[in-house]
XYZ file of C-alpha atoms in Angstrom:
767
model
C 27.912 -13.164 -23.306
C 29.069 -9.562 -23.850
C 28.347 -9.848 -27.588
C 24.818 -11.126 -26.877
C 24.194 -8.260 -24.445
C 25.437 -5.693 -26.963
C 23.146 -7.039 -29.709
C 20.227 -7.020 -27.306
C 20.938 -3.420 -26.303
C 21.064 -2.313 -29.957
C 17.689 -3.962 -30.569
C 16.189 -2.367 -27.483
C 17.477 1.098 -28.372
C 15.856 0.883 -31.790
C 12.587 -0.157 -30.140
C 12.696 2.744 -27.686
C 13.674 5.294 -30.307
C 10.574 4.266 -32.223
C 8.544 5.009 -29.101
C 10.513 8.251 -28.411
C 11.630 7.145 -24.958
C 14.872 6.935 -23.057
C 15.860 3.636 -21.367
C 15.315 4.965 -17.845
C 13.659 3.551 -14.703
C 12.152 5.386 -12.910
C 11.151 7.627 -15.793
C 11.853 11.354 -15.320
C 9.170 13.969 -14.768
C 9.958 15.886 -17.991
C 11.968 14.675 -20.982
C 12.665 16.423 -24.268
C 14.721 14.300 -26.679
C 16.842 16.228 -29.196
C 18.753 15.346 -32.341
C 22.353 14.339 -31.929
C 24.337 12.619 -29.192
C 27.158 13.113 -26.732
C 30.148 10.822 -27.215
C 32.016 9.613 -24.135
C 35.703 9.052 -24.818
C 39.042 8.879 -23.026
C 39.118 12.664 -23.311
C 35.871 13.050 -21.355
C 36.285 14.735 -17.975
C 33.776 14.628 -15.126
C 33.945 18.121 -13.629
C 32.371 19.423 -10.404
C 32.090 22.970 -9.109
C 31.759 22.251 -5.387
C 33.871 20.143 -3.016
C 30.566 18.692 -1.753
C 30.374 16.783 -5.038
C 33.918 15.434 -5.112
C 33.327 11.945 -3.680
C 30.267 11.203 -5.806
C 32.069 12.507 -8.912
C 34.991 10.197 -8.202
C 32.647 7.245 -7.690
C 30.713 8.008 -10.888
C 33.912 8.341 -12.942
C 35.053 4.907 -11.784
C 31.649 3.356 -12.473
C 31.279 4.920 -15.916
C 34.800 3.949 -16.891
C 34.039 0.339 -16.033
C 30.746 0.425 -17.934
C 32.260 1.949 -21.083
C 35.802 0.487 -20.951
C 37.058 4.095 -21.055
C 39.237 6.095 -18.673
C 37.080 8.971 -17.398
C 38.770 11.375 -14.977
C 37.001 13.465 -12.319
C 38.351 16.985 -11.620
C 37.274 20.106 -9.784
C 36.095 22.755 -12.255
C 37.212 26.291 -11.553
C 36.974 28.194 -14.839
C 37.442 27.546 -18.499
C 35.938 25.339 -21.169
C 33.743 22.345 -20.505
C 33.827 20.969 -24.059
C 33.655 17.151 -24.213
C 33.026 17.107 -20.470
C 30.257 16.408 -17.984
C 29.824 19.253 -15.491
C 28.167 18.802 -12.088
C 26.927 22.107 -10.722
C 25.072 23.168 -7.576
C 22.446 25.814 -8.321
C 22.746 29.371 -7.166
C 20.073 30.493 -6.370
C 17.764 27.656 -5.256
C 15.414 26.336 -7.977
C 12.014 25.741 -6.343
C 10.796 23.396 -9.077
C 13.612 20.930 -8.458
C 13.267 20.939 -4.676
C 15.678 18.988 -2.473
C 16.074 15.885 -4.643
C 15.450 17.063 -8.206
C 17.924 17.849 -10.968
C 18.201 19.246 -14.479
C 20.234 17.404 -17.094
C 21.129 19.005 -20.418
C 22.852 16.669 -22.885
C 24.355 18.411 -25.909
C 26.696 17.251 -28.653
C 29.575 19.139 -27.073
C 28.980 18.653 -23.348
C 26.650 17.563 -20.570
C 25.565 19.798 -17.685
C 23.917 18.346 -14.583
C 22.627 20.883 -12.075
C 20.692 20.589 -8.813
C 20.006 22.430 -5.594
C 21.631 19.779 -3.417
C 24.145 16.937 -3.633
C 21.165 14.556 -3.434
C 19.805 15.943 -6.691
C 23.219 15.588 -8.332
C 23.379 12.001 -7.084
C 20.074 11.129 -8.766
C 21.085 12.889 -11.965
C 24.246 10.775 -11.993
C 22.090 7.645 -11.828
C 20.234 8.866 -14.909
C 23.460 9.423 -16.828
C 24.697 6.035 -15.656
C 21.566 4.299 -16.915
C 21.893 6.008 -20.286
C 25.532 4.964 -20.504
C 24.701 1.383 -19.461
C 22.267 1.169 -22.367
C 24.454 2.991 -24.868
C 26.215 1.544 -27.875
C 29.773 2.815 -28.362
C 29.451 5.014 -25.224
C 27.137 7.456 -27.025
C 24.023 8.921 -25.338
C 21.170 10.845 -26.961
C 20.915 14.596 -26.654
C 18.057 15.565 -24.367
C 16.875 17.985 -21.711
C 15.577 16.343 -18.549
C 13.950 18.126 -15.632
C 13.294 15.613 -12.891
C 12.140 15.409 -9.281
C 10.343 12.803 -7.143
C 6.613 12.685 -6.498
C 7.015 11.366 -2.928
C 9.581 12.166 -0.251
C 9.560 8.651 1.279
C 10.608 5.896 -1.129
C 11.544 2.860 0.864
C 12.511 -0.775 1.109
C 12.094 -2.910 4.235
C 14.140 -6.013 5.001
C 13.488 -8.473 7.825
C 16.800 -9.946 9.007
C 15.322 -11.647 12.076
C 13.521 -14.594 10.499
C 16.679 -15.299 8.502
C 19.880 -13.420 9.254
C 21.380 -11.850 6.143
C 25.087 -11.142 5.608
C 26.140 -7.511 5.776
C 27.318 -7.853 2.149
C 23.652 -8.106 1.087
C 22.863 -4.864 2.911
C 25.540 -3.075 0.886
C 24.225 -4.619 -2.333
C 20.695 -3.458 -1.527
C 21.897 0.056 -0.718
C 23.650 0.176 -4.102
C 20.426 -0.922 -5.779
C 18.302 1.574 -3.848
C 20.594 4.327 -5.097
C 20.229 3.063 -8.678
C 16.422 3.047 -8.266
C 16.353 6.544 -6.673
C 14.951 5.141 -3.421
C 15.909 6.945 -0.216
C 14.907 4.814 2.813
C 16.164 1.451 4.045
C 13.904 0.124 6.825
C 16.002 -2.427 8.740
C 13.825 -4.891 10.683
C 16.400 -5.911 13.287
C 14.197 -7.462 15.970
C 11.560 -10.179 15.986
C 10.652 -13.394 17.797
C 13.139 -15.475 15.812
C 16.246 -13.390 16.403
C 17.776 -10.193 17.849
C 20.250 -8.783 15.310
C 21.791 -5.630 16.809
C 24.632 -5.472 19.332
C 23.630 -3.626 22.524
C 26.573 -3.098 24.844
C 24.489 -2.750 28.020
C 22.651 -6.031 27.416
C 25.121 -8.563 25.960
C 22.748 -11.510 26.346
C 20.582 -10.026 23.585
C 23.157 -11.252 21.075
C 24.717 -14.034 23.135
C 21.307 -15.706 23.533
C 18.708 -13.860 21.471
C 20.617 -13.931 18.166
C 20.785 -17.742 17.962
C 18.236 -20.505 17.567
C 17.934 -24.182 16.802
C 18.225 -25.065 13.116
C 14.970 -26.758 12.151
C 15.161 -26.081 8.426
C 14.257 -29.755 7.979
C 10.683 -28.742 8.811
C 8.280 -26.298 7.202
C 8.395 -22.877 8.899
C 4.988 -23.372 10.534
C 5.738 -26.954 11.649
C 8.645 -26.080 13.910
C 7.948 -26.571 17.634
C 9.549 -24.450 20.333
C 13.038 -25.699 21.127
C 13.934 -27.682 24.205
C 16.315 -25.991 26.648
C 19.245 -28.238 25.733
C 18.790 -27.923 21.943
C 21.822 -26.802 19.946
C 21.503 -23.113 19.012
C 23.481 -23.047 15.783
C 21.748 -20.697 13.354
C 21.609 -16.921 13.451
C 23.923 -13.964 13.753
C 23.956 -10.245 14.492
C 25.502 -6.988 13.344
C 28.146 -5.348 15.506
C 27.867 -1.674 16.296
C 30.888 -1.001 14.090
C 29.211 -2.806 11.187
C 26.042 -0.797 11.694
C 27.888 2.514 11.801
C 29.646 1.615 8.556
C 26.350 0.694 6.879
C 24.690 3.929 8.023
C 27.632 6.005 6.780
C 27.638 4.207 3.418
C 23.887 4.751 3.043
C 24.239 8.438 3.848
C 26.591 8.855 0.893
C 23.764 7.578 -1.288
C 21.057 9.854 0.210
C 19.539 6.833 1.959
C 18.210 7.069 5.491
C 18.464 3.841 7.482
C 15.503 3.452 9.846
C 15.911 0.752 12.497
C 12.935 -1.210 13.765
C 13.006 -2.256 17.414
C 9.786 -4.226 17.925
C 7.497 -3.717 20.934
C 5.444 -4.815 22.765
C 5.189 -8.067 20.750
C 7.483 -10.009 18.400
C 10.129 -10.064 21.156
C 10.532 -13.717 22.173
C 14.219 -13.447 21.261
C 14.527 -10.736 23.958
C 12.548 -12.735 26.498
C 14.791 -15.768 25.926
C 17.660 -13.603 27.166
C 15.771 -11.597 29.795
C 12.585 -13.562 30.681
C 11.873 -11.278 33.654
C 10.652 -8.638 31.169
C 7.601 -10.794 30.316
C 4.397 -11.126 32.311
C 5.016 -14.778 33.181
C 8.789 -14.852 33.645
C 8.932 -17.912 31.388
C 11.871 -18.639 29.104
C 10.351 -20.150 25.975
C 13.584 -19.843 24.016
C 14.145 -18.317 20.594
C 11.541 -19.869 18.273
C 13.004 -21.720 15.271
C 9.897 -21.039 13.190
C 6.449 -19.497 13.159
C 4.639 -18.534 16.364
C 0.938 -17.806 16.715
C -0.752 -16.267 18.587
C 1.945 -13.929 19.868
C 1.148 -13.906 23.589
C 4.677 -13.961 25.086
C 5.322 -10.214 24.966
C 6.775 -7.439 27.104
C 5.022 -6.829 30.410
C 3.469 -3.365 30.240
C 3.070 -3.215 34.023
C 6.715 -3.591 35.061
C 8.875 -0.490 35.278
C 11.955 -2.553 34.394
C 10.459 -3.108 30.923
C 10.615 0.620 30.193
C 14.052 1.019 31.790
C 15.301 -1.757 29.482
C 13.724 -0.249 26.383
C 14.980 3.250 27.109
C 18.513 1.925 27.574
C 18.297 -0.055 24.328
C 16.873 2.910 22.417
C 19.636 5.166 23.736
C 22.229 2.925 22.065
C 20.061 2.613 18.949
C 19.833 6.396 18.622
C 23.616 6.634 18.947
C 23.968 4.281 15.965
C 21.179 5.629 13.759
C 20.908 9.414 13.211
C 17.565 8.989 11.426
C 14.690 11.228 12.435
C 12.509 8.131 12.754
C 12.760 5.049 14.949
C 10.292 2.284 14.038
C 8.810 0.657 17.142
C 6.627 -2.028 15.515
C 3.445 -2.259 17.584
C 1.786 -5.001 15.555
C 0.088 -8.316 16.341
C 0.312 -8.092 20.138
C -2.005 -10.672 21.681
C -3.118 -9.286 25.060
C -3.919 -12.662 26.678
C -1.089 -12.455 29.217
C -1.795 -8.806 29.944
C -5.354 -9.729 30.920
C -4.030 -12.201 33.513
C -1.006 -10.215 34.690
C -1.327 -8.475 38.064
C 1.330 -5.918 37.061
C -0.542 -4.998 33.867
C -3.917 -4.848 35.582
C -2.476 -2.586 38.280
C -1.001 -0.332 35.578
C -4.410 -0.079 33.941
C -6.069 0.813 37.239
C -3.404 3.362 38.185
C -3.527 5.037 34.762
C -7.318 4.895 34.375
C -7.190 2.685 31.296
C -10.415 0.929 30.336
C -8.950 -2.053 28.424
C -5.789 -3.692 27.123
C -5.947 -1.733 23.854
C -5.575 1.452 25.870
C -2.725 -0.227 27.755
C -0.907 -0.736 24.455
C -1.596 2.894 23.590
C -0.082 3.868 26.970
C 2.966 1.735 26.139
C 3.457 3.394 22.748
C 2.787 6.898 24.100
C 5.419 6.396 26.780
C 8.063 5.224 24.320
C 7.182 8.070 21.955
C 7.579 10.617 24.743
C 11.072 9.280 25.472
C 12.106 9.375 21.807
C 10.558 12.812 21.243
C 12.604 14.124 24.166
C 15.696 13.022 22.250
C 14.626 14.666 18.998
C 13.249 11.534 17.365
C 9.799 10.492 16.126
C 8.221 7.063 16.011
C 6.814 5.046 13.146
C 4.566 2.109 13.952
C 2.475 -0.428 12.090
C -1.181 0.553 11.882
C -2.096 -1.309 15.091
C -0.710 1.686 17.000
C -4.024 3.360 16.162
C -5.763 1.004 18.600
C -6.555 2.612 21.922
C -5.525 6.061 20.692
C -2.697 7.260 18.451
C 0.429 8.780 19.975
C 0.597 12.562 19.299
C 3.526 12.683 16.859
C 3.429 9.150 15.467
C 3.684 8.243 11.805
C 1.552 5.283 10.777
C 2.812 2.576 8.442
C -0.355 1.130 6.910
C -0.004 -2.593 6.100
C -3.433 -4.151 6.752
C -4.810 -2.563 3.627
C -5.064 1.233 3.495
C -7.683 1.785 6.195
C -5.164 2.585 8.918
C -3.379 5.048 6.675
C -6.623 6.730 5.681
C -7.685 7.074 9.325
C -4.304 8.484 10.349
C -4.183 10.984 7.465
C -7.675 12.226 8.335
C -6.364 12.802 11.871
C -3.475 14.861 10.512
C -0.757 12.252 10.999
C 1.917 11.353 8.477
C 1.397 8.047 6.700
C 3.581 5.565 4.830
C 1.617 3.178 2.654
C 2.686 -0.460 2.455
C -0.469 -2.545 1.994
C -0.019 -6.292 1.714
C -1.990 -6.290 -1.532
C 0.690 -4.399 -3.492
C 3.788 -3.870 -1.358
C 4.506 -7.222 0.298
C 7.306 -8.671 -1.791
C 7.313 -11.926 0.170
C 4.238 -12.835 -1.889
C 4.404 -14.913 -5.048
C 5.083 -12.977 -8.249
C 4.395 -15.799 -10.684
C 2.895 -19.282 -10.945
C 3.319 -20.703 -7.435
C 3.795 -24.224 -8.782
C 7.121 -23.209 -10.377
C 8.170 -20.336 -8.078
C 10.300 -20.688 -4.949
C 8.236 -21.262 -1.798
C 6.673 -18.036 -0.546
C 4.375 -17.056 2.289
C 1.328 -16.812 0.008
C -0.475 -14.047 -1.821
C 0.034 -13.051 -5.443
C 1.727 -9.751 -6.279
C 3.004 -9.811 -9.861
C 5.074 -7.020 -11.328
C 2.154 -5.336 -13.095
C 0.151 -5.235 -9.861
C 2.985 -3.445 -8.087
C 3.163 -0.958 -10.956
C -0.593 -0.334 -10.737
C -0.409 0.825 -7.128
C -1.536 4.360 -6.289
C -0.265 5.406 -2.828
C -2.803 8.216 -2.315
C -6.228 6.675 -1.554
C -9.188 8.233 -3.309
C -10.905 8.618 0.082
C -8.537 11.448 1.011
C -9.045 15.094 0.159
C -6.246 17.104 -1.435
C -5.380 18.529 1.984
C -5.389 15.093 3.655
C -3.303 13.631 0.818
C -0.365 15.790 1.899
C 0.110 13.461 4.865
C 0.921 10.494 2.601
C 4.718 10.642 2.600
C 5.128 7.721 0.197
C 5.340 3.943 0.318
C 7.743 1.058 0.744
C 8.268 -2.563 -0.290
C 8.343 -5.102 2.540
C 10.519 -8.210 2.479
C 9.633 -10.626 5.281
C 12.066 -13.511 5.221
C 10.305 -16.564 6.671
C 10.688 -18.104 3.206
C 13.815 -16.242 2.067
C 16.662 -18.156 3.718
C 19.544 -16.724 1.653
C 20.576 -13.421 0.078
C 20.019 -14.505 -3.540
C 16.421 -15.359 -2.684
C 15.914 -11.854 -1.284
C 17.231 -10.448 -4.570
C 14.849 -12.690 -6.523
C 11.848 -11.426 -4.569
C 12.943 -7.774 -4.665
C 13.874 -7.305 -8.309
C 12.396 -6.173 -10.635
C 9.387 -5.437 -8.419
C 11.399 -2.699 -6.722
C 11.892 -1.106 -10.154
C 8.110 -0.968 -10.581
C 7.594 0.587 -7.154
C 10.416 3.069 -7.729
C 8.550 4.449 -10.747
C 5.298 4.566 -8.753
C 6.997 6.692 -6.111
C 9.233 8.860 -8.292
C 7.437 9.544 -11.566
C 4.374 11.777 -11.995
C 1.133 9.833 -11.668
C -0.202 11.038 -15.024
C 2.875 9.881 -16.952
C 2.970 6.321 -15.646
C 2.148 3.744 -18.304
C 2.567 -0.025 -18.062
C 3.357 -0.574 -21.751
C 6.028 2.126 -21.570
C 7.540 0.571 -18.438
C 7.480 -2.889 -20.055
C 9.412 -1.590 -23.101
C 12.103 -0.206 -20.797
C 12.239 -3.276 -18.549
C 14.627 -5.354 -20.731
C 17.290 -2.680 -20.237
C 16.796 -3.092 -16.514
C 17.375 -6.843 -16.779
C 20.612 -6.145 -18.654
C 21.697 -3.837 -15.815
C 20.808 -6.461 -13.211
C 22.818 -9.054 -15.103
C 25.854 -6.762 -15.303
C 25.654 -6.134 -11.560
C 25.206 -9.810 -10.707
C 21.691 -9.400 -9.281
C 19.521 -12.534 -9.172
C 16.464 -10.824 -10.667
C 13.242 -12.739 -11.249
C 11.968 -13.267 -14.790
C 8.488 -14.208 -13.513
C 6.903 -11.384 -15.520
C 7.728 -13.390 -18.645
C 5.901 -16.489 -17.403
C 3.039 -17.464 -19.670
C -0.459 -17.184 -18.248
C -2.747 -19.860 -19.672
C -6.466 -19.075 -19.622
C -9.511 -20.691 -21.148
C -13.094 -19.822 -21.996
C -15.920 -21.820 -23.485
C -15.767 -21.836 -27.271
C -18.836 -20.318 -28.859
C -21.098 -22.949 -30.431
C -18.629 -25.786 -29.881
C -18.010 -28.520 -27.299
C -14.574 -27.268 -26.364
C -12.427 -24.440 -25.044
C -10.628 -21.446 -26.478
C -7.258 -21.253 -24.709
C -5.341 -17.988 -24.696
C -1.685 -17.473 -23.797
C -0.204 -14.200 -22.570
C 2.542 -12.680 -20.432
C 2.689 -9.552 -18.298
C 5.212 -8.118 -20.759
C 3.489 -7.187 -24.039
C 5.059 -8.538 -27.208
C 6.830 -11.500 -25.605
C 7.322 -14.393 -28.039
C 5.392 -17.394 -26.675
C 6.081 -20.967 -27.738
C 3.951 -23.890 -26.627
C 3.251 -27.623 -26.814
C -0.033 -29.495 -26.446
C 1.321 -32.963 -25.723
C 2.689 -32.307 -22.242
C 6.330 -31.944 -23.354
C 8.533 -28.991 -22.445
C 8.390 -26.149 -25.007
C 11.573 -25.306 -26.883
C 12.864 -22.716 -29.317
C 11.587 -24.742 -32.277
C 8.052 -25.334 -31.023
C 4.964 -23.518 -32.264
C 4.698 -19.746 -31.799
C 1.430 -18.648 -30.260
C -0.462 -16.067 -32.320
C -4.154 -16.820 -31.746
C -6.432 -18.676 -29.341
C -6.114 -22.473 -29.345
C -9.272 -24.566 -29.703
C -9.305 -27.672 -27.488
C -11.996 -30.340 -27.637
C -10.297 -33.169 -25.762
C -8.310 -33.491 -22.554
C -5.048 -31.639 -23.162
C -2.039 -30.363 -21.260
C -0.724 -27.054 -22.571
C 2.831 -26.062 -21.680
C 4.203 -22.679 -22.706
C 7.144 -20.354 -22.110
C 8.367 -16.940 -23.183
C 11.354 -16.676 -25.515
C 13.716 -13.989 -26.746
C 16.273 -14.528 -29.493
C 15.835 -18.272 -29.177
C 16.408 -18.299 -25.411
C 13.764 -19.285 -22.907
C 12.785 -16.605 -20.377
C 12.186 -18.528 -17.178
C 10.311 -21.739 -16.416
C 7.450 -23.059 -18.510
C 3.912 -22.975 -17.156
C 1.478 -25.841 -17.546
C -2.326 -26.241 -17.430
C -4.503 -29.295 -17.761
C -7.844 -28.892 -19.515
C -10.292 -31.751 -19.089
C -13.081 -32.367 -21.583
C -15.244 -34.934 -19.781
C -18.835 -36.210 -19.693
C -20.021 -33.439 -17.384
C -18.272 -30.707 -19.411
C -20.695 -27.842 -20.048
C -23.637 -29.696 -18.514
C -26.270 -28.202 -16.213
C -25.292 -28.009 -12.550
C -27.098 -26.823 -9.429
C -25.691 -25.958 -6.002
C -27.480 -26.212 -2.668
C -25.105 -23.652 -1.096
C -23.776 -20.620 -2.896
C -20.085 -19.657 -2.856
C -18.757 -16.486 -1.270
C -19.217 -13.362 -3.353
C -15.465 -12.874 -3.856
C -14.826 -16.510 -4.869
C -17.544 -17.439 -7.307
C -15.468 -17.600 -10.511
C -17.983 -17.714 -13.375
C -20.728 -19.145 -11.223
C -21.944 -22.738 -10.936
C -20.829 -23.524 -14.485
C -17.196 -23.087 -13.372
C -17.320 -26.531 -11.770
C -17.844 -28.245 -15.137
C -15.997 -25.920 -17.528
C -12.964 -28.190 -18.015
C -10.614 -25.780 -16.260
C -8.869 -26.835 -13.058
C -7.595 -24.118 -10.755
C -3.980 -23.330 -10.030
C -2.476 -23.039 -6.562
C -3.439 -19.350 -6.702
C -6.896 -19.243 -5.137
C -7.494 -15.838 -6.733
C -7.105 -17.130 -10.283
C -10.904 -16.884 -10.925
C -11.278 -20.655 -11.409
C -12.240 -21.553 -7.833
C -15.567 -21.540 -6.028
C -15.021 -20.810 -2.342
C -17.501 -21.804 0.380
C -17.043 -20.206 3.796
C -18.153 -22.537 6.570
C -20.389 -24.405 4.135
C -20.346 -27.756 2.352
C -20.392 -28.211 -1.391
C -23.474 -30.065 -2.624
C -23.681 -30.168 -6.405
C -26.041 -32.045 -8.735
C -25.015 -32.443 -12.368
C -27.528 -33.299 -15.089
C -25.678 -35.115 -17.875
C -28.721 -34.734 -20.160
C -28.932 -38.466 -20.788
C -27.949 -41.710 -19.150
C -24.215 -42.319 -19.399
C -21.953 -45.162 -18.379
C -19.623 -43.729 -15.739
C -16.206 -45.051 -14.693
C -14.473 -42.355 -12.682
C -15.332 -39.211 -10.701
C -12.857 -36.799 -9.202
C -12.799 -33.245 -7.931
C -10.038 -30.668 -7.741
C -9.828 -29.013 -4.332
C -7.306 -26.749 -2.633
C -5.436 -26.463 0.638
C -3.846 -23.163 1.690
C -3.853 -22.808 5.466
C -2.530 -19.234 5.442
C -5.631 -18.204 3.476
C -7.927 -20.262 5.784
C -8.557 -22.759 2.980
C -8.638 -26.432 4.005
C -9.209 -29.583 2.009
C -12.598 -31.234 2.625
C -12.792 -33.815 5.421
C -14.964 -36.086 3.283
C -16.241 -36.303 -0.290
C -19.040 -38.620 -1.442
C -20.599 -39.215 -4.837
C -23.977 -40.733 -5.683
C -25.915 -41.405 -8.883
C -29.508 -41.291 -10.080
C -31.524 -42.090 -13.178
C -34.411 -39.752 -12.336
C -32.831 -37.079 -10.139
C -34.876 -38.208 -7.134
C -33.545 -41.516 -5.871
C -29.754 -41.661 -5.511
C -27.451 -44.610 -5.005
C -24.328 -43.691 -3.072
C -20.926 -44.955 -4.178
C -17.929 -45.234 -1.888
C -16.449 -41.948 -0.571
C -13.797 -40.420 -2.787
C -10.229 -40.943 -1.669
C -8.685 -37.617 -0.699
C -4.971 -37.272 -1.331
C -2.919 -36.856 1.878
C -2.600 -33.273 3.072
C -0.161 -31.750 5.552
C -2.382 -29.108 7.105
C 0.363 -26.590 7.887
C 1.524 -26.451 4.274
C 0.458 -23.700 1.936
C -0.929 -24.006 -1.559
C -1.585 -27.587 -2.568
C -4.104 -28.691 -5.145
C -5.582 -31.979 -4.022
C -7.516 -34.515 -6.064
C -10.302 -36.537 -4.481
C -11.226 -39.417 -6.757
C -13.048 -42.735 -6.951
C -13.419 -45.445 -9.569
C -17.063 -46.271 -10.149
C -19.103 -48.456 -12.424
C -22.562 -46.983 -12.873
C -25.095 -45.906 -15.437
C -26.788 -42.641 -14.533
C -28.020 -39.295 -15.766
C -27.580 -37.369 -12.515
C -24.418 -37.140 -10.408
C -24.463 -35.719 -6.878
C -21.197 -34.693 -5.210
C -21.001 -33.651 -1.544
C -17.752 -32.280 -0.121
C -17.775 -31.660 3.628
C -16.186 -28.436 4.856
C -13.219 -28.953 7.173
C -15.048 -27.008 9.885
C -13.476 -24.651 12.393
C -9.819 -23.698 12.040
C -7.318 -25.595 14.240
C -6.255 -24.298 17.675
C -2.768 -23.290 16.484
C -4.141 -21.317 13.527
C -4.257 -17.467 13.579
C -8.022 -17.669 13.029
C -8.593 -20.475 15.537
C -12.274 -21.024 16.269
C -13.507 -19.407 13.063
C -14.848 -21.221 10.017
C -12.603 -22.434 7.224
C -13.015 -22.098 3.481
C -13.692 -24.986 1.110
C -12.452 -24.434 -2.447
C -13.481 -26.514 -5.486
C -12.512 -25.780 -9.097
C -13.748 -28.752 -11.124
C -15.910 -31.868 -10.869
C -14.748 -34.371 -13.478
C -17.004 -37.213 -14.579
C -15.470 -39.797 -16.888
């Protein structure tokens, strides 16, 4: 294994030298590569000129020694030579260009000097040296001058430990990785409906009751009913105050601020299971074992005891977390119970509030006032804008960027974390071969493409964008290794977005450096995803021919792709892809990325169907939605079936409408089978049709109806299923009419209950 890694590193270094780059992520602001190299040896000393740097110098010496199999000693530097040494030096006077987190690194043949204004800058410079040493052959690093500093002050990662409790060992692992990636915020989501995870001395039932729930992992997350009172509560956990203090102290050594999130007024059923009197109804609905929607069982905003409770909790939270910010949630609060609650309605009348949105604003304002009085500020999800934004609040924009834009225009600080680019609970590869996720599609390259400053903001308004963060919601991440799989390497992409200058970011450059990052992950035992190497299989109509041109690609340029066309798994001896494949009969293509004869992740597979309706004229009675029209009507007979990703440009989506398609085969054909490919993805409001019928005609006027197509069984709470509706027929016809009935309104337990559903169709196959 070590020999293979060393050979790979040598190959990668040659590739990067050709491109005049260093193997660093995130890439520094300014790099000047020089001739020569500095050789680490057993004589190398790691010197520091301030006692403030002693502990990090000791830690770096141990880490570098392990990486290079050398014995590197750390010592305080007073005077004298620094030959064959690495010197850490705090600047006198302050260098404005470097700021509070920047550093300058000068690597010469004889020595290395790392200087910064603060210990934080030294810490980040040490990560750069460490990355160079990780990628070095024979413990030798290239001479260079690096001047580096971050673009954004807030570079964060969020982890939800409520939906699935995570061991404290994972928190330490993530803090180590955040340090390596030059990230400086860990947003700890400690409270939600499914579990309370922080010990509060004044309210012991929060952890005695609220931290535990019934284990219903036998059911899909959204299929799990509320537990009965006598159900065994055997899954969960919480962090003691001693554990939290230790985590916060450890993070501080790595220049990482830990921001706790204490949700309010919603996402608190775990609290109300312990103290039901804090709700409007007084009901004890237990700690939910799975998804809950709508979120109506929330804190009562009319009872004074609610605010007494929260102030007492926040007092203990502030004692544990010295962070300037406390995150108070504020999202997805359904006001149904508030509308019926006499306490809440009296509060509204007494305070002169016109509606329940203003009541939520009152709630948030009141909590902010308490925290401000104790020297803290609040962060909330963008719903805290509703009813009026609290005076000193920072907005975390997740429902797109609109909330962040509005807040910045009002002069409020903003942290960007839109679901489109920063939700790392979304799929990052082909959903049919990826672990179950909540939905969405956020591949590595999409994360890298993110620009945190919206174009709608002026230069002055842009100053309020502090940065961005990656969110890890754990409904579908039950264990720590799964969290790692979803986080890495996407966090590497976001780290470069937030650290490196906008103008220097380049996907091809990042992709060339990424293999070094995978080597680092492997050395550190991180379960990093290789989804970026998955092969994407796409097809287009072949010019002048009755067939398809199929192209194969990966996110990572230059990946060796091997494939089969007989449905078998591709191996190291199968064909190498180098040009588009022409297909003129029904074919299954399977392909995978390879490196040095080893497969990089699971193979992807696509079925292409060349059938009697392929490329024929087709007309629709109803038109698809503008955002889901693929390549128009012709997409339904182009031989390409869609994947479970409804955004893959192969689906036609009909909102609240039926599909009615008429295909002209051009001549009378003997027909034996008709089937359609449809999709079910409840989280995206997409439901399989309730009925599909097919009929035939010789003249396009009079149609004879065959039996309805049999629709494969569908569990409506499940996400992302392709479903075939098919029927065997025996007919001679020129025209084929297919009608697929829209499911209709969304079910009562759906977040969009009462609204129309989508119907998605990718192909109508006539055989």
